[in-house]
Amino acid sequence: MATTAQLFEEPFDADEYIERLAWRTPGGGSKGGAEAFDPKRLLEEFKSHIEELKQLDEKIQRKVEKLEHQCHREAKEFAHKVQDLQRSNQIKEAADIIQKLHLIAQELPFDRFADVKAKIASKYHDLERQLIQEFTAAQRRGEIGRMREVAAVLLHFKGYAHCVDVYIKQCQEGAYMRNDVFEDTAALCQRVNKQVAEVFSSPETVMAKLIQNIFENKLQAHVKEKLDGTRHSDAEQYLKNLYDLYTRTTALAAKLTEFNLGSDKHTFLSKLIKSIFSYYLESYIDMEREYLRNRGAMILQRYYDSKNHQKRAIGSGSIQELKERIRQRTNLPLGPSIDTHGETFLSPELVVNLLQETRHAFERCHRLSDPSDLPKNAYSIFLLLVEHLCVDHIDYALEIGLSAIPSSDAKNANLYFLDVVQQANSIFHLFDKQFNDQLMPLISSSPKLAECLHKKKEVIEQMEVKLDTGIDRTLNCMVGQMKHILATEQKKTDFRPEDENNVMIQYTTACSKVCAYVSRQVEHVRKSMDGKNVDTVLTELGVRFHRLIHEHLQQFSYSSMGGMLAICDVAEYRRCAKNFRVPLVLQLFDTLHALCNLLVVAPDNLKQVCSGEHLTNLDRNLLHAFVQLRVDYRSARLGRHFS
């Protein structure tokens, strides 16, 4: 029979238990049965069963001891909980009592109840201190429930604000470990926000106070350290730091708006930012202008030093300027022109540096300026760009370029002013792009827009006057060079050959050299100009080219074969004129070609030729003048055809 605890369940009868055990043992029954009674076997069975009972007793005893130990421990824990609850309740009760007593004591007259009032006040402060200590300990242990209970009790005490201060101080311990105060602050606020909502009855007030504490202490100290060290020693680094710190602070404030900070959190955060940066922002634009002025001057000076060039003083009202203006307008030789050896004194690298510095300045201006001051500040930066780029660099290069243009009668002149024009136009396109892309958005809705546009127009007009003057004088030099070629290469005998029957019909050497020179200048103009300026300049050059050839041909008299040579020359000039791609110029040379036919046509056909497509609308005197160039004019009495 198995020995189990169930055998001893109530009601238990020992005699019945032994009898049942003997009866179930083979040979153990007292009333006979299948087997005869066997006392030895029954004894062995009893001994074995007694051992099993001993083992069962030990097992049950161990279990009893374990249950007793567990029960004792749980009873002890329960007792502690009861004590804690009782103590907690006594705190709340004591706080309620002392709070009421404190209020009542305020109404008692001091002279009669001074001692009572002092005792109540002392107890009030002792209890308040104990509550704060309990809150601090609970915060260190991370016991949110206990923190919430104590905070609720302290809510009616004067020390509640101190409790919040303690919480704010402790929650920042160990929070700034990554050397990035902005990221650390964002992570801290994200972590604390949930806890504040669980502990305090007005979490938005506590979060606002935490953020205010961080801004007024941690962030302000960080900003001061970064800026004060470079404010008077490194203006560039100071401005970069100011921009970076202000940008990151405003970005942090934008993240913090996701938290509940009260009804007007945007104004609250704006005031905190202003409290940190107002001192630096008040003087920002003065620092920016001073830095740009010095930086621009340094960039310019470094460039001219690299060219070993001492800048000329170009002022107004000087004798030199008067002489230059007279020379530009009249081409009078008032002294030698400057030889710049083809140097334009325009630098793409310098321009990029100036524009880049100005771009950074516009970005800082946009971020750091008060909205009401933004247009004015942006305009002041623009004026510095105009001064450095347009006046001190482009305008100076134009002045030097104008002074370097030789007189129209110079031989083999280096007409590099077109290179100046090309580079000046390219630079001004970059200037115009920055004006539209970076300045316009800052001033587009303010009265400063009109001032900026006026200033830009003024700069353009001043440049255009000098460009036009330089181009005009350059064209004069080109024409002068053509004159020199014609005067040197064209012989009178070219159009009155001694042997009329031994002449190869082709254009003259003078014509060939002039056309080669003109073709080079046309390509030079195309490379130097853009847009409609190309056609404008080529039209002017083509008209002057035509006038020169027209006047040049009228200096000679022509035999029949010479007239054919003149027609061949003009045909070559006309082919050269096609490179201009200007209809007017080609039309002028078509007319000139038709005029040259008057040099060779039979006398009886003159009237018919004069009424042709290209000549019918010309002045009769002009036609007559060409006919007079024929060597047979008097002998053939050609004048009667124009009477």
XYZ file of C-alpha atoms in Angstrom, residues 291-567:
277
model
C 34.375 92.406 -41.509
C 33.165 92.640 -45.129
C 34.900 95.970 -45.629
C 38.230 94.633 -44.361
C 37.843 91.260 -46.059
C 36.959 92.805 -49.421
C 39.891 95.228 -49.243
C 42.243 92.365 -48.390
C 41.008 90.196 -51.302
C 41.462 93.096 -53.719
C 44.894 94.037 -52.425
C 46.080 90.434 -52.511
C 45.094 90.220 -56.186
C 46.835 93.435 -57.248
C 49.923 92.453 -55.251
C 50.019 89.157 -57.153
C 50.170 91.221 -60.378
C 52.825 93.551 -58.957
C 50.420 96.355 -59.747
C 50.173 99.602 -57.844
C 46.594 100.831 -58.194
C 46.264 104.209 -59.864
C 44.310 106.877 -58.052
C 41.328 107.512 -60.309
C 39.615 110.596 -58.985
C 37.369 113.299 -60.313
C 38.355 116.826 -61.274
C 42.031 116.108 -61.942
C 43.992 117.339 -64.960
C 44.759 113.720 -65.828
C 41.061 112.872 -65.910
C 40.335 115.905 -68.104
C 43.067 114.870 -70.514
C 41.733 111.308 -70.534
C 38.183 112.454 -71.272
C 39.401 114.686 -74.126
C 41.495 111.847 -75.541
C 38.554 109.436 -75.326
C 36.229 111.787 -77.193
C 38.593 113.297 -79.733
C 41.475 110.815 -80.080
C 43.878 113.715 -79.686
C 47.398 112.607 -78.693
C 47.526 114.077 -75.171
C 50.270 111.759 -74.044
C 51.087 108.076 -74.351
C 48.496 105.510 -73.371
C 49.168 102.986 -70.617
C 50.754 99.727 -71.728
C 49.134 96.954 -69.698
C 50.690 94.192 -71.834
C 47.244 92.724 -72.434
C 46.379 92.391 -68.729
C 42.648 92.972 -68.131
C 42.986 93.369 -64.343
C 39.813 91.338 -63.940
C 40.022 88.126 -61.914
C 37.357 85.372 -61.866
C 38.904 83.977 -58.682
C 38.693 87.350 -56.952
C 35.075 87.743 -58.055
C 34.134 84.299 -56.741
C 35.753 85.119 -53.388
C 33.922 88.432 -53.078
C 30.573 86.914 -54.060
C 31.059 84.008 -51.689
C 31.837 86.312 -48.771
C 28.761 88.373 -49.648
C 26.594 85.256 -49.932
C 27.594 84.203 -46.420
C 26.872 87.738 -45.224
C 23.377 87.696 -46.767
C 22.696 84.324 -45.098
C 23.815 85.633 -41.716
C 21.886 88.847 -42.255
C 18.702 86.904 -43.010
C 19.083 84.781 -39.884
C 20.421 87.310 -37.396
C 18.641 90.547 -38.310
C 15.479 91.690 -36.632
C 12.701 91.447 -39.264
C 12.184 95.208 -39.138
C 15.904 95.805 -39.800
C 16.429 93.077 -42.397
C 15.910 95.174 -45.585
C 18.120 97.983 -44.276
C 20.885 95.577 -43.240
C 20.734 93.668 -46.519
C 20.990 96.948 -48.452
C 24.098 97.948 -46.488
C 25.746 94.628 -47.429
C 24.759 95.185 -51.056
C 26.433 98.609 -51.031
C 29.686 97.015 -49.882
C 29.474 94.513 -52.719
C 28.949 97.353 -55.175
C 31.914 99.192 -53.717
C 34.313 96.245 -53.845
C 33.186 94.417 -56.968
C 31.694 97.068 -59.228
C 33.728 100.147 -58.286
C 37.061 98.921 -56.935
C 37.405 96.044 -59.407
C 35.245 96.212 -62.547
C 35.131 100.006 -62.862
C 38.845 100.267 -62.103
C 39.611 97.674 -64.799
C 37.464 99.626 -67.276
C 39.311 102.840 -66.446
C 42.670 101.133 -66.923
C 41.393 99.501 -70.099
C 40.247 102.834 -71.496
C 43.601 104.376 -70.703
C 45.343 101.517 -72.476
C 43.444 101.904 -75.754
C 45.900 103.370 -78.273
C 45.130 106.210 -80.629
C 43.450 105.369 -83.919
C 46.660 105.921 -85.906
C 48.704 103.466 -83.808
C 50.426 100.665 -85.707
C 49.858 96.994 -84.739
C 47.902 98.059 -81.668
C 46.888 95.449 -79.051
C 43.127 95.925 -78.952
C 42.600 93.958 -75.757
C 39.754 96.156 -74.483
C 37.319 93.641 -75.978
C 38.765 91.086 -73.553
C 37.976 93.508 -70.756
C 34.439 93.791 -72.091
C 34.029 90.028 -72.204
C 35.246 89.476 -68.639
C 33.325 92.469 -67.289
C 30.095 91.119 -68.803
C 30.703 87.649 -67.364
C 31.377 89.110 -63.940
C 28.339 91.332 -64.066
C 26.137 88.342 -64.895
C 27.345 86.720 -61.655
C 26.683 89.958 -59.787
C 23.190 90.146 -61.265
C 22.471 86.522 -60.334
C 23.403 87.138 -56.712
C 21.254 90.274 -56.724
C 18.230 88.263 -57.868
C 18.819 85.066 -55.911
C 19.993 86.346 -52.541
C 19.260 90.046 -52.151
C 15.799 90.292 -53.705
C 14.097 87.854 -51.263
C 15.344 89.984 -48.357
C 14.071 93.342 -49.670
C 11.271 92.489 -52.110
C 8.472 93.653 -49.811
C 10.149 96.767 -48.429
C 10.856 100.350 -49.571
C 14.539 99.364 -49.865
C 13.674 97.507 -53.079
C 13.423 100.783 -54.997
C 16.781 101.968 -53.604
C 18.491 98.707 -54.567
C 17.083 98.759 -58.088
C 18.096 102.406 -58.492
C 21.622 101.690 -57.284
C 21.909 98.716 -59.606
C 20.670 100.793 -62.551
C 23.146 103.532 -61.701
C 26.020 101.042 -61.627
C 24.948 99.498 -64.944
C 24.674 102.867 -66.638
C 28.115 103.964 -65.430
C 29.621 100.735 -66.701
C 27.784 100.954 -70.013
C 29.110 104.471 -70.641
C 32.680 103.253 -70.209
C 32.073 100.086 -72.183
C 30.512 102.058 -75.030
C 33.351 104.555 -74.982
C 35.954 101.806 -74.989
C 34.239 99.841 -77.748
C 33.861 102.983 -79.864
C 37.528 103.817 -79.489
C 38.468 100.198 -80.171
C 36.466 100.270 -83.393
C 38.258 103.482 -84.335
C 41.555 101.676 -83.775
C 40.390 98.798 -85.962
C 39.484 101.203 -88.727
C 42.811 102.966 -88.227
C 44.609 99.658 -88.618
C 42.661 99.019 -91.857
C 43.657 102.473 -93.098
C 47.272 101.707 -92.348
C 47.115 98.427 -94.291
C 45.468 100.126 -97.261
C 47.892 103.040 -97.196
C 50.859 100.678 -97.045
C 49.750 97.960 -99.430
C 47.500 99.671 -102.022
C 49.366 101.127 -104.995
C 47.888 103.586 -107.496
C 49.053 101.316 -110.245
C 46.806 98.526 -108.857
C 43.885 100.113 -110.678
C 45.810 101.521 -113.662
C 48.082 98.647 -114.677
C 50.764 99.432 -117.258
C 49.998 96.297 -119.225
C 46.230 96.022 -119.496
C 46.478 92.722 -121.313
C 48.703 90.933 -118.783
C 46.692 91.182 -115.535
C 45.440 88.221 -113.536
C 41.863 88.988 -112.467
C 41.992 88.633 -108.673
C 41.786 90.822 -105.620
C 44.731 92.956 -104.601
C 47.200 92.303 -101.771
C 45.801 95.246 -99.798
C 42.310 93.792 -100.061
C 43.525 90.361 -98.941
C 45.280 91.725 -95.855
C 42.372 93.986 -94.896
C 39.889 91.112 -95.196
C 42.100 88.832 -93.094
C 42.383 91.541 -90.423
C 38.627 92.238 -90.446
C 37.774 88.532 -90.156
C 39.963 88.241 -87.052
C 38.266 91.256 -85.469
C 34.784 89.896 -86.225
C 35.626 86.664 -84.399
C 37.142 88.674 -81.549
C 33.907 90.631 -81.205
C 31.810 87.441 -81.228
C 33.891 85.949 -78.413
C 33.811 89.132 -76.374
C 30.122 90.053 -76.618
C 26.871 88.282 -75.931
C 23.246 88.617 -76.923
C 22.192 91.645 -78.949
C 25.494 93.352 -78.202
C 27.166 91.182 -80.841
C 24.925 92.463 -83.644
C 25.102 96.031 -82.362
C 28.898 96.157 -82.343
C 29.288 94.243 -85.607
C 26.787 96.562 -87.274
C 28.825 99.575 -86.206
C 32.088 97.932 -87.262
C 30.569 96.893 -90.596
C 29.282 100.399 -91.339
C 32.697 101.902 -90.590
C 34.398 99.191 -92.637
C 32.133 100.022 -95.581
C 32.673 103.767 -95.210
C 36.435 103.241 -95.164
C 36.423 101.122 -98.345
C 33.972 103.476 -100.039
C 36.189 106.484 -99.323
C 39.336 104.520 -100.141
C 38.097 103.571 -103.626
C 37.320 107.201 -104.405
C 41.010 108.099 -104.102
C 41.970 106.361 -107.352
C 41.281 106.588 -111.039
C 40.471 103.395 -112.879
C 41.298 102.012 -116.245
C 39.047 99.384 -117.724
C 41.154 96.561 -116.299
C 41.672 98.510 -113.045
C 37.914 98.794 -112.663
C 37.667 95.020 -112.995
C 40.275 94.662 -110.273
C 38.283 97.079 -108.072
C 35.165 94.968 -108.638
